[in-house]
């Protein structure tokens, strides 16, 4: 296992799995289908890819506050990501992760967007505030 990358805790929990990484900010309202977990924003780098059961790695979120409830709906539909890592979280995704009990961290002490690649195995420890690339 590699060294720990320190992060700020947003929503507690521990998960590990395959990463899905994007350089594009994501809007859950209108950008992700809560019934399938597929990115439906045609302008998004992850268009037509599924974020279900992945470790979602994004620079930040964007869009309407309703996006928090889209994340919550994804939990109810079993289509949500396992965990979320943001470079810089904003309230929409942070609230969505908290109310959905999805482990989430932000402000890693390295540039994770360029360090971690999609399909890398990643562990998110949002209890102690670190991630590991496995």
XYZ file of N, CA and C in Angstrom:
402
model
N 0.831 -1.198 0.000
C 0.000 0.000 0.000
C 0.866 1.250 0.000
N 0.397 2.241 -0.691
C 1.149 3.493 -0.728
C 0.896 4.309 0.532
N 1.587 5.404 0.631
C 1.439 6.282 1.794
C 0.064 6.933 1.828
N -0.274 7.408 3.001
C -1.557 8.082 3.178
C -1.484 9.505 2.635
N -2.553 9.914 1.950
C -2.707 11.288 1.480
C -3.716 11.942 2.413
N -3.268 12.923 3.169
C -4.127 13.578 4.162
C -5.203 14.413 3.471
N -6.402 14.399 4.063
C -7.557 15.122 3.535
C -8.389 15.681 4.687
N -9.305 16.583 4.343
C -10.292 17.077 5.306
C -11.526 16.182 5.221
N -12.071 15.813 6.352
C -13.270 14.971 6.406
C -14.520 15.832 6.196
N -15.374 15.389 5.282
C -16.674 16.029 5.050
C -17.788 15.140 5.595
N -17.760 13.856 5.249
C -18.785 12.897 5.670
C -18.077 11.598 6.040
N -18.267 11.151 7.270
C -17.511 10.011 7.800
C -17.866 8.680 7.128
N -16.904 7.767 7.214
C -17.074 6.424 6.680
C -15.789 5.954 6.032
N -15.720 4.663 5.770
C -14.548 4.065 5.129
C -15.043 3.198 3.974
N -14.491 3.422 2.800
C -14.829 2.627 1.620
C -13.580 2.438 0.779
N -13.596 1.393 -0.034
C -12.542 1.228 -1.017
C -13.130 0.649 -2.283
N -12.487 0.967 -3.387
C -12.976 0.472 -4.665
C -12.266 1.130 -5.821
N -12.827 0.921 -7.025
C -12.249 1.479 -8.245
C -12.555 2.961 -8.350
N -11.549 3.717 -8.719
C -11.725 5.155 -8.914
C -12.339 5.434 -10.280
N -13.098 6.521 -10.340
C -13.501 7.117 -11.607
C -13.168 8.596 -11.464
N -12.282 9.082 -12.333
C -11.679 10.401 -12.165
C -12.085 11.315 -13.318
N -12.373 12.566 -12.985
C -12.652 13.569 -14.010
C -12.032 14.905 -13.633
N -11.625 15.646 -14.648
C -11.130 17.013 -14.453
C -12.286 18.014 -14.475
N -13.500 17.543 -14.840
C -14.682 18.402 -14.927
C -15.459 18.404 -13.615
N -15.889 19.582 -13.192
C -16.831 19.653 -12.071
C -18.120 18.954 -12.505
N -18.873 18.455 -11.531
C -20.070 17.682 -11.872
C -21.307 18.288 -11.215
N -22.394 18.303 -11.977
C -23.692 18.690 -11.438
C -24.548 17.433 -11.370
N -25.028 17.112 -10.188
C -25.872 15.920 -10.064
C -27.265 16.173 -10.629
N -27.784 17.395 -10.503
C -29.092 17.717 -11.067
C -28.926 17.948 -12.570
N -29.463 17.037 -13.362
C -29.373 17.154 -14.815
C -28.082 16.626 -15.395
N -27.122 16.288 -14.545
C -25.851 15.775 -15.033
C -25.678 14.284 -14.832
N -26.413 13.737 -13.851
C -26.324 12.305 -13.530
C -27.747 11.759 -13.411
N -27.989 10.610 -14.024
C -29.302 9.968 -13.923
C -29.363 9.186 -12.608
N -30.232 9.611 -11.664
C -30.277 8.928 -10.371
C -30.830 7.506 -10.449
N -31.490 7.165 -11.549
C -32.027 5.810 -11.700
C -30.973 4.816 -12.165
N -29.921 5.315 -12.851
C -28.912 4.409 -13.421
C -27.496 4.681 -12.914
N -27.239 5.902 -12.391
C -25.887 6.273 -11.992
C -25.005 6.664 -13.162
N -25.607 6.856 -14.335
C -24.849 7.205 -15.536
C -24.818 8.722 -15.716
N -23.636 9.240 -16.068
C -23.486 10.666 -16.347
C -24.181 10.951 -17.682
N -25.172 11.854 -17.635
C -25.987 12.134 -18.826
C -25.722 13.515 -19.430
N -24.832 14.287 -18.811
C -24.445 15.591 -19.347
C -23.524 15.355 -20.543
N -24.021 15.656 -21.754
C -23.268 15.356 -22.982
C -21.965 16.135 -23.085
N -21.831 17.228 -22.341
C -20.604 18.033 -22.384
C -19.579 17.577 -21.342
N -19.950 16.601 -20.501
C -19.065 16.167 -19.412
C -18.083 15.101 -19.890
N -16.873 15.161 -19.349
C -15.819 14.192 -19.671
C -16.269 12.747 -19.399
N -17.113 12.544 -18.393
C -17.573 11.190 -18.037
C -18.892 10.806 -18.703
N -19.313 11.568 -19.713
C -20.588 11.284 -20.379
C -20.711 9.799 -20.728
N -21.864 9.242 -20.366
C -22.234 7.849 -20.656
C -21.473 6.832 -19.806
N -20.748 7.298 -18.781
C -20.078 6.378 -17.866
C -20.871 6.299 -16.562
N -20.774 5.159 -15.903
C -21.514 4.911 -14.663
C -20.620 5.172 -13.452
N -21.153 5.945 -12.483
C -20.400 6.234 -11.263
C -20.845 5.358 -10.085
N -21.820 4.490 -10.314
C -22.325 3.602 -9.267
C -21.200 2.729 -8.714
N -21.121 2.660 -7.376
C -20.151 1.803 -6.673
C -18.692 2.137 -6.988
N -18.428 3.352 -7.465
C -17.056 3.795 -7.732
C -16.643 4.794 -6.661
N -15.352 5.047 -6.580
C -14.826 6.154 -5.786
C -14.762 7.341 -6.754
N -15.690 8.273 -6.611
C -15.799 9.405 -7.529
C -14.794 10.481 -7.134
N -13.909 10.823 -8.068
C -12.864 11.820 -7.809
C -13.083 12.991 -8.764
N -13.384 14.166 -8.165
C -13.775 15.346 -8.936
C -13.099 16.595 -8.372
N -12.941 17.619 -9.209
C -12.403 18.867 -8.658
C -13.398 19.516 -7.695
N -14.688 19.539 -8.069
C -15.736 20.110 -7.220
C -17.085 19.779 -7.844
N -18.119 20.179 -7.143
C -19.460 20.054 -7.690
C -19.890 21.390 -8.246
N -21.052 21.397 -8.860
C -21.630 22.642 -9.367
C -23.127 22.442 -9.511
N -23.822 23.538 -9.762
C -25.234 23.430 -10.085
C -26.156 23.701 -8.924
N -27.389 23.304 -9.105
C -28.486 23.591 -8.189
C -28.357 22.857 -6.867
N -28.911 23.475 -5.828
C -28.939 22.829 -4.510
C -29.751 21.544 -4.531
N -30.608 21.374 -5.516
C -31.382 20.129 -5.635
C -30.443 18.947 -5.880
N -29.230 19.226 -6.328
C -28.245 18.165 -6.530
C -28.002 17.341 -5.277
N -28.114 17.961 -4.094
C -27.967 17.228 -2.827
C -28.998 16.110 -2.734
N -30.222 16.408 -3.165
C -31.298 15.418 -3.093
C -31.182 14.367 -4.191
N -30.544 14.722 -5.309
C -30.275 13.728 -6.353
C -29.303 12.678 -5.804
N -28.280 13.123 -5.088
C -27.336 12.187 -4.459
C -28.089 11.282 -3.477
N -28.972 11.872 -2.675
C -29.771 11.095 -1.722
C -30.654 10.085 -2.468
N -31.255 10.495 -3.567
C -32.073 9.577 -4.370
C -31.223 8.433 -4.909
N -29.972 8.729 -5.276
C -29.077 7.680 -5.777
C -28.805 6.628 -4.707
N -28.680 7.052 -3.448
C -28.508 6.080 -2.353
C -29.732 5.175 -2.269
N -30.908 5.775 -2.330
C -32.154 5.003 -2.258
C -32.272 4.023 -3.431
N -31.721 4.418 -4.592
C -31.801 3.592 -5.807
C -30.624 2.628 -5.951
N -29.691 2.649 -4.991
C -28.469 1.831 -5.080
C -27.657 2.152 -6.331
N -27.618 3.444 -6.700
C -26.848 3.862 -7.869
C -25.756 4.880 -7.508
N -25.556 5.125 -6.227
C -24.606 6.153 -5.772
C -23.167 5.661 -5.840
N -22.224 6.609 -5.885
C -20.821 6.217 -5.726
C -20.571 5.721 -4.299
N -19.534 4.883 -4.113
C -19.181 4.380 -2.779
C -18.646 5.490 -1.895
N -17.878 6.400 -2.503
C -17.258 7.508 -1.771
C -16.968 8.620 -2.770
N -16.750 9.827 -2.234
C -16.450 10.983 -3.078
C -15.198 11.670 -2.539
N -14.277 11.975 -3.455
C -13.093 12.756 -3.131
C -13.126 14.004 -4.007
N -13.101 15.166 -3.377
C -13.082 16.444 -4.107
C -11.759 17.146 -3.846
N -11.292 17.878 -4.844
C -10.184 18.787 -4.575
C -10.688 19.843 -3.589
N -11.812 20.487 -3.938
C -12.436 21.500 -3.085
C -13.948 21.316 -3.119
N -14.487 20.809 -2.037
C -15.926 20.554 -1.976
C -16.686 21.865 -1.841
N -17.881 21.888 -2.408
C -18.792 22.991 -2.178
C -20.024 22.419 -1.486
N -20.907 23.273 -0.958
C -21.994 22.785 -0.102
C -22.944 21.772 -0.739
N -23.199 21.872 -2.033
C -24.187 20.982 -2.665
C -23.791 19.518 -2.513
N -22.580 19.187 -2.949
C -22.140 17.786 -2.869
C -21.861 17.402 -1.421
N -21.325 18.315 -0.628
C -21.055 18.014 0.784
C -22.345 17.631 1.505
N -23.389 18.420 1.338
C -24.677 18.117 1.985
C -25.241 16.809 1.451
N -25.148 16.604 0.142
C -25.628 15.349 -0.447
C -24.934 14.140 0.146
N -23.619 14.219 0.314
C -22.850 13.108 0.897
C -23.230 12.896 2.358
N -23.385 13.988 3.093
C -23.708 13.882 4.523
C -25.084 13.249 4.731
N -26.108 13.747 4.028
C -27.457 13.205 4.242
C -27.590 11.785 3.706
N -26.693 11.422 2.776
C -26.727 10.080 2.184
C -25.766 9.108 2.849
N -24.975 9.638 3.811
C -23.980 8.825 4.521
C -22.962 8.205 3.569
N -22.544 9.000 2.571
C -21.487 8.593 1.647
C -20.171 9.175 2.174
N -19.163 8.344 2.412
C -17.877 8.886 2.861
C -17.350 9.913 1.855
N -16.915 11.068 2.380
C -16.418 12.116 1.499
C -15.304 12.891 2.176
N -14.255 13.175 1.398
C -13.136 13.999 1.857
C -12.840 15.043 0.790
N -12.152 16.113 1.211
C -11.664 17.095 0.246
C -10.345 17.669 0.724
N -9.826 18.609 -0.036
C -8.560 19.279 0.247
C -7.403 18.303 0.502
N -7.219 17.320 -0.404
C -6.062 16.427 -0.249
C -4.773 17.229 -0.373
N -3.713 16.735 0.256
C -2.463 17.490 0.232
C -1.624 17.249 -1.022
N -2.192 16.569 -2.023
C -1.578 16.429 -3.350
C -2.666 16.623 -4.413
N -2.258 16.800 -5.664
C -3.199 16.966 -6.785
C -3.721 15.600 -7.210
N -4.787 15.155 -6.574
C -5.309 13.812 -6.831
C -5.895 13.651 -8.226
N -6.367 14.742 -8.815
C -6.970 14.660 -10.151
C -5.946 14.170 -11.173
N -4.693 14.565 -11.003
C -3.638 14.137 -11.927
C -2.846 12.940 -11.420
N -2.965 12.629 -10.128
C -2.231 11.504 -9.550
C -2.986 10.183 -9.720
N -4.272 10.198 -9.428
C -5.083 8.974 -9.479
C -5.722 8.847 -10.858
N -5.723 7.642 -11.380
C -6.323 7.354 -12.689
C -7.583 6.520 -12.496
N -8.524 6.651 -13.424
C -9.705 5.799 -13.388
C -9.272 4.342 -13.375
N -9.975 3.537 -12.604
C -9.733 2.102 -12.395
C -8.649 1.804 -11.369
N -7.899 2.833 -10.881
C -6.999 2.597 -9.747
C -7.835 2.179 -8.549
N -7.280 1.334 -7.698
C -7.960 0.980 -6.454
C -7.601 2.006 -5.390
N -8.623 2.549 -4.758
C -8.446 3.629 -3.787
C -9.218 3.303 -2.514
N -8.606 3.601 -1.381
C -9.285 3.493 -0.086
C -9.509 4.911 0.440
N -10.744 5.186 0.834
C -11.093 6.466 1.448
C -11.388 6.203 2.920
N -10.584 6.799 3.803
C -10.856 6.711 5.233
C -11.300 8.103 5.686
N -12.618 8.305 5.663
C -13.181 9.598 6.047
C -13.507 9.631 7.540
N -13.028 8.636 8.276
C -13.075 8.706 9.734
C -11.807 9.395 10.244
N -10.675 9.042 9.610
C -9.380 9.569 10.052
C -8.809 10.630 9.115
N -9.445 10.844 7.945
C -9.036 11.914 7.056
C -7.854 11.612 6.153
N -7.904 10.460 5.476
C -6.855 10.179 4.494
C -7.383 9.255 3.404
N -6.657 9.247 2.274
C -6.925 8.292 1.208
C -5.634 7.553 0.904
N -5.766 6.370 0.313
C -4.618 5.572 -0.103
C -4.888 5.039 -1.500
N -3.865 5.064 -2.329
C -3.933 4.395 -3.630
C -3.360 3.003 -3.384
N -4.108 1.981 -3.762
C -3.689 0.617 -3.433
C -3.097 -0.115 -4.614
